[in-house]
Short mmCIF file of C-alpha atoms in Angstrom, two decimals:
data_model
loop_
_atom_site.label_atom_id
_atom_site.label_comp_id
_atom_site.label_asym_id
_atom_site.label_seq_id
_atom_site.Cartn_x
_atom_site.Cartn_y
_atom_site.Cartn_z
CA MET A 1 16.61 -21.29 6.96
CA LYS A 2 16.81 -19.75 3.51
CA ILE A 3 15.26 -16.27 3.03
CA GLU A 4 14.83 -14.93 -0.29
CA ASN A 5 15.20 -11.31 -1.20
CA ARG A 6 12.16 -9.89 -3.04
CA SER A 7 10.92 -6.53 -3.71
CA GLY A 8 8.24 -4.80 -5.65
CA ASP A 9 4.32 -5.26 -6.35
CA ILE A 10 3.31 -9.00 -6.37
CA ILE A 11 -0.62 -9.26 -6.30
CA GLU A 12 -3.00 -6.65 -7.79
CA LEU A 13 -6.88 -6.75 -8.08
CA LYS A 14 -7.97 -4.66 -11.05
CA GLY A 15 -11.67 -3.91 -11.34
CA VAL A 16 -12.67 -6.87 -9.28
CA GLU A 17 -16.53 -7.35 -8.77
CA ARG A 18 -18.26 -10.17 -6.96
CA HIS A 19 -21.88 -10.60 -6.92
CA TYR A 20 -24.38 -13.00 -5.37
CA VAL A 21 -28.02 -13.67 -6.26
CA GLN A 22 -30.45 -13.96 -3.46
CA GLY A 23 -34.00 -14.74 -4.88
CA PRO A 24 -34.82 -11.82 -7.21
CA ARG A 25 -31.98 -9.58 -5.81
CA LYS A 26 -28.50 -9.30 -6.98
CA LEU A 27 -26.19 -8.46 -3.99
CA THR A 28 -22.97 -6.64 -5.00
CA ILE A 29 -20.22 -7.54 -2.52
CA LEU A 30 -17.09 -6.28 -4.34
CA ASN A 31 -17.68 -3.49 -6.70
CA GLY A 32 -14.77 -2.74 -8.86
CA VAL A 33 -11.83 -3.14 -6.46
CA ASP A 34 -8.48 -1.79 -7.31
CA PHE A 35 -5.78 -3.02 -4.86
CA SER A 36 -2.30 -4.18 -4.64
CA LEU A 37 0.48 -5.46 -2.24
CA ARG A 38 4.09 -5.01 -2.21
CA ARG A 39 6.59 -7.79 -1.34
CA GLY A 40 7.45 -7.51 2.41
CA GLU A 41 4.20 -5.52 3.05
CA MET A 42 1.71 -6.23 5.74
CA VAL A 43 -1.74 -4.69 5.16
CA ALA A 44 -4.51 -4.59 7.74
CA LEU A 45 -8.04 -5.21 6.41
CA VAL A 46 -10.42 -3.76 9.10
CA ALA A 47 -14.10 -3.73 8.28
CA PRO A 48 -17.21 -4.85 10.03
CA SER A 49 -18.78 -8.26 9.61
CA GLY A 50 -20.79 -8.72 6.33
CA THR A 51 -18.92 -6.21 4.27
CA GLY A 52 -17.13 -8.54 2.21
CA LYS A 53 -13.79 -9.12 3.89
CA SER A 54 -14.00 -13.08 3.29
CA THR A 55 -15.11 -12.63 -0.25
CA LEU A 56 -12.07 -10.30 -0.89
CA LEU A 57 -9.72 -12.68 0.59
CA HIS A 58 -11.28 -15.68 -1.31
CA THR A 59 -11.03 -13.79 -4.64
CA ALA A 60 -7.53 -12.62 -4.05
CA GLY A 61 -6.56 -16.19 -3.06
CA LEU A 62 -8.17 -17.70 -6.18
CA LEU A 63 -10.70 -19.47 -4.23
CA GLU A 64 -13.62 -17.62 -6.00
CA ARG A 65 -13.58 -16.21 -9.48
CA PRO A 66 -14.16 -12.54 -10.07
CA ASP A 67 -17.35 -11.71 -11.82
CA ALA A 68 -15.52 -8.96 -13.51
CA GLY A 69 -11.98 -7.57 -13.41
CA ASP A 70 -9.03 -9.91 -12.76
CA VAL A 71 -6.30 -10.99 -10.00
CA ILE A 72 -2.74 -10.37 -11.12
CA LEU A 73 -0.15 -12.59 -9.29
CA SER A 74 3.47 -12.01 -9.98
CA GLY A 75 2.57 -10.32 -13.59
CA LYS A 76 0.18 -13.19 -14.57
CA ALA A 77 -3.50 -12.81 -14.94
CA CYS A 78 -5.09 -15.65 -12.88
CA GLY A 79 -8.90 -14.83 -12.41
CA ARG A 80 -9.85 -16.65 -15.53
CA LEU A 81 -7.64 -19.62 -15.24
CA SER A 82 -8.91 -23.34 -15.21
CA ASP A 83 -9.68 -24.93 -11.88
CA ASP A 84 -6.49 -27.00 -12.02
CA ASP A 85 -4.16 -24.17 -12.75
CA ARG A 86 -5.75 -22.11 -9.98
CA THR A 87 -5.38 -24.92 -7.48
CA ALA A 88 -1.60 -25.24 -8.52
CA ILE A 89 -1.02 -21.52 -7.75
CA ARG A 90 -2.82 -21.74 -4.42
CA ARG A 91 -0.68 -24.82 -3.66
CA ASN A 92 2.66 -23.15 -4.67
CA ASP A 93 2.32 -19.33 -4.36
CA ILE A 94 -0.53 -18.34 -1.83
CA GLY A 95 -0.62 -19.07 1.88
CA PHE A 96 -3.90 -19.10 4.07
CA VAL A 97 -4.29 -18.62 7.81
CA TYR A 98 -7.87 -18.68 9.35
CA GLN A 99 -9.16 -17.67 12.82
CA PHE A 100 -9.33 -21.62 13.77
CA HIS A 101 -6.08 -23.40 12.82
CA HIS A 102 -7.62 -26.24 10.94
CA LEU A 103 -4.78 -28.46 11.83
CA LEU A 104 -5.09 -32.13 11.30
CA PRO A 105 -5.45 -33.72 14.72
CA GLU A 106 -4.05 -37.17 14.08
CA PHE A 107 -0.67 -35.59 12.99
CA SER A 108 2.02 -34.09 14.91
CA ALA A 109 2.97 -30.31 14.48
CA LEU A 110 5.90 -31.37 12.41
CA GLU A 111 3.73 -33.53 10.08
CA ASN A 112 1.06 -30.81 9.61
CA ILE A 113 3.79 -28.53 8.27
CA MET A 114 5.30 -31.21 6.16
CA MET A 115 1.91 -32.11 4.46
CA PRO A 116 1.59 -29.22 1.90
CA GLN A 117 5.15 -29.85 1.05
CA LEU A 118 4.69 -33.68 0.28
CA VAL A 119 1.47 -32.71 -1.70
CA LYS A 120 3.77 -30.38 -3.89
CA GLY A 121 5.95 -33.37 -4.35
CA LEU A 122 9.10 -32.68 -2.16
CA PRO A 123 10.83 -35.64 -0.68
CA ALA A 124 10.03 -36.32 2.97
CA THR A 125 13.61 -35.47 4.09
CA GLU A 126 13.31 -32.09 2.50
CA ALA A 127 10.01 -31.43 3.90
CA SER A 128 10.84 -32.44 7.42
CA GLU A 129 13.99 -30.31 7.33
CA ARG A 130 12.10 -27.15 6.27
CA ALA A 131 9.25 -28.13 8.81
CA ASN A 132 11.82 -28.20 11.66
CA GLN A 133 13.39 -25.03 10.57
CA LEU A 134 10.02 -23.29 10.49
CA LEU A 135 9.29 -24.71 14.03
CA ASP A 136 12.48 -23.17 15.24
CA TYR A 137 11.79 -19.94 13.54
CA MET A 138 8.27 -19.67 15.24
CA GLN A 139 9.85 -20.51 18.31
CA ILE A 140 8.25 -23.74 18.98
CA GLY A 141 10.90 -26.19 17.95
CA ASN A 142 10.49 -28.18 21.02
CA ARG A 143 6.86 -28.89 20.05
CA GLY A 144 7.10 -30.54 16.74
CA HIS A 145 6.26 -34.03 17.86
CA HIS A 146 2.99 -32.91 19.70
CA ARG A 147 -0.35 -33.23 18.29
CA PRO A 148 -2.55 -30.10 18.10
CA ALA A 149 -4.59 -31.04 21.23
CA GLU A 150 -1.38 -31.01 23.10
CA LEU A 151 -0.60 -27.55 22.13
CA SER A 152 -1.77 -24.16 23.51
CA GLY A 153 -3.96 -21.98 21.24
CA GLY A 154 -0.96 -19.68 20.49
CA GLU A 155 1.37 -22.74 19.59
CA GLN A 156 -1.44 -24.04 17.30
CA GLN A 157 -1.78 -20.83 15.41
CA ARG A 158 1.98 -20.53 14.97
CA VAL A 159 2.09 -24.13 13.50
CA ALA A 160 -0.71 -23.07 11.26
CA ILE A 161 1.29 -19.91 10.03
CA ALA A 162 4.30 -22.27 9.51
CA ARG A 163 2.17 -24.66 7.56
CA ALA A 164 0.81 -21.76 5.38
CA VAL A 165 4.50 -20.61 4.40
CA ALA A 166 6.08 -24.09 4.08
CA ASN A 167 5.91 -23.96 0.33
CA ALA A 168 7.49 -20.53 0.38
CA PRO A 169 4.36 -18.66 -1.27
CA LEU A 170 4.56 -15.07 -2.57
CA VAL A 171 1.21 -14.19 -0.77
CA LEU A 172 -0.08 -14.79 2.62
CA LEU A 173 -3.93 -14.14 3.21
CA ALA A 174 -5.05 -14.24 6.80
CA ASP A 175 -8.60 -14.14 8.17
CA GLU A 176 -8.66 -13.03 11.86
CA PRO A 177 -5.61 -15.05 12.66
CA THR A 178 -5.53 -13.97 16.40
CA GLY A 179 -9.17 -13.83 16.87
CA ASN A 180 -9.40 -16.84 19.17
CA LEU A 181 -6.57 -15.69 21.22
CA ASP A 182 -6.16 -13.57 24.44
CA PRO A 183 -4.36 -10.30 23.95
CA VAL A 184 -1.01 -11.19 25.25
CA THR A 185 -0.99 -14.40 22.98
CA ALA A 186 -2.36 -12.58 20.19
CA SER A 187 0.42 -9.96 20.30
CA TYR A 188 2.99 -12.66 20.73
CA VAL A 189 1.78 -14.43 17.58
CA PHE A 190 1.43 -11.43 15.64
CA GLU A 191 5.19 -10.55 16.28
CA ALA A 192 6.06 -13.95 14.86
CA LEU A 193 4.04 -13.45 11.88
CA ALA A 194 5.28 -10.06 11.36
CA ALA A 195 9.03 -11.12 11.50
CA LEU A 196 8.27 -13.94 9.01
CA VAL A 197 6.66 -11.57 6.60
CA ARG A 198 9.61 -8.84 6.83
CA GLN A 199 12.38 -11.42 6.48
CA SER A 200 10.79 -13.72 3.73
CA GLY A 201 9.47 -10.94 1.55
CA LEU A 202 5.80 -12.10 1.64
CA ALA A 203 3.00 -9.81 0.79
CA ALA A 204 0.43 -10.24 3.47
CA LEU A 205 -3.15 -9.01 3.73
CA ILE A 206 -4.57 -9.60 7.31
CA ALA A 207 -8.35 -9.25 8.11
CA THR A 208 -8.67 -8.38 11.83
CA HIS A 209 -10.89 -6.64 14.18
CA ASN A 210 -8.00 -5.92 16.58
CA HIS A 211 -7.22 -2.06 15.95
CA GLU A 212 -4.10 -2.18 18.14
CA LEU A 213 -2.60 -4.95 15.93
CA ALA A 214 -3.83 -3.24 12.69
CA ARG A 215 -1.88 0.01 13.71
CA ARG A 216 1.22 -2.13 13.91
CA MET A 217 1.03 -3.01 10.04
CA ASP A 218 2.41 -0.91 7.16
CA ARG A 219 -1.10 0.33 6.26
CA ARG A 220 -4.72 -0.08 7.03
CA VAL A 221 -7.72 -0.47 4.61
CA THR A 222 -11.30 -1.04 4.82
CA LEU A 223 -14.18 -1.83 2.52
CA ASN A 224 -16.74 0.86 1.65
CA GLU A 225 -19.56 0.30 -0.88
CA GLY A 226 -17.73 -2.64 -2.23
CA LYS A 227 -14.33 -0.82 -2.71
CA VAL A 228 -10.92 -0.98 -0.86
CA VAL A 229 -10.21 2.39 0.34
CA PRO A 230 -7.57 3.70 2.93
CA LEU A 231 -8.56 3.73 6.55
#
């Protein structure tokens, strides 16, 4: 499996604000966030529920537009791009992993990993080859032809991680990726994810309530009054 050699900052949030209106009230969720990720770096986002973790991940991942400030990806300002342009960037440069795997139940593990590559336009033979490489890398190469219902929770999440990086993104954003797993399985899945980040040069922001896993990352941050601060 080809691993690219990358170095330096890859994503920056500059003065990012997000507000929501509830009746007569305006709720400020992100309040001038300044934050960056380097290539090959894993950062734990540890904060209580309701403080804006998902909003931060969605804004960084170009799923939501900032109300102020910008998201800079590989030197390009992305926050004000058109929906089509932001969709293309998400497809090619950003990978997402969630607490629930969201695998397509009617397709095999191999086909689930092939899917984003086929959407990108890769030939089926190339998509299959990379999917098999990723399955082997995640140590579940013998499970490629099993459907999600036939896989354990840890296996499902490893397939979800492989799918998230199938298009060789620059950034990986994960929202409680081990939240549904028992401690032993969570540790195993985390190790597979960490190895992938280190060797591929991804920049990874991982929201987690698991303080043990958070301590194993490069640094920890939290949200305080709408700002990202060191923990």
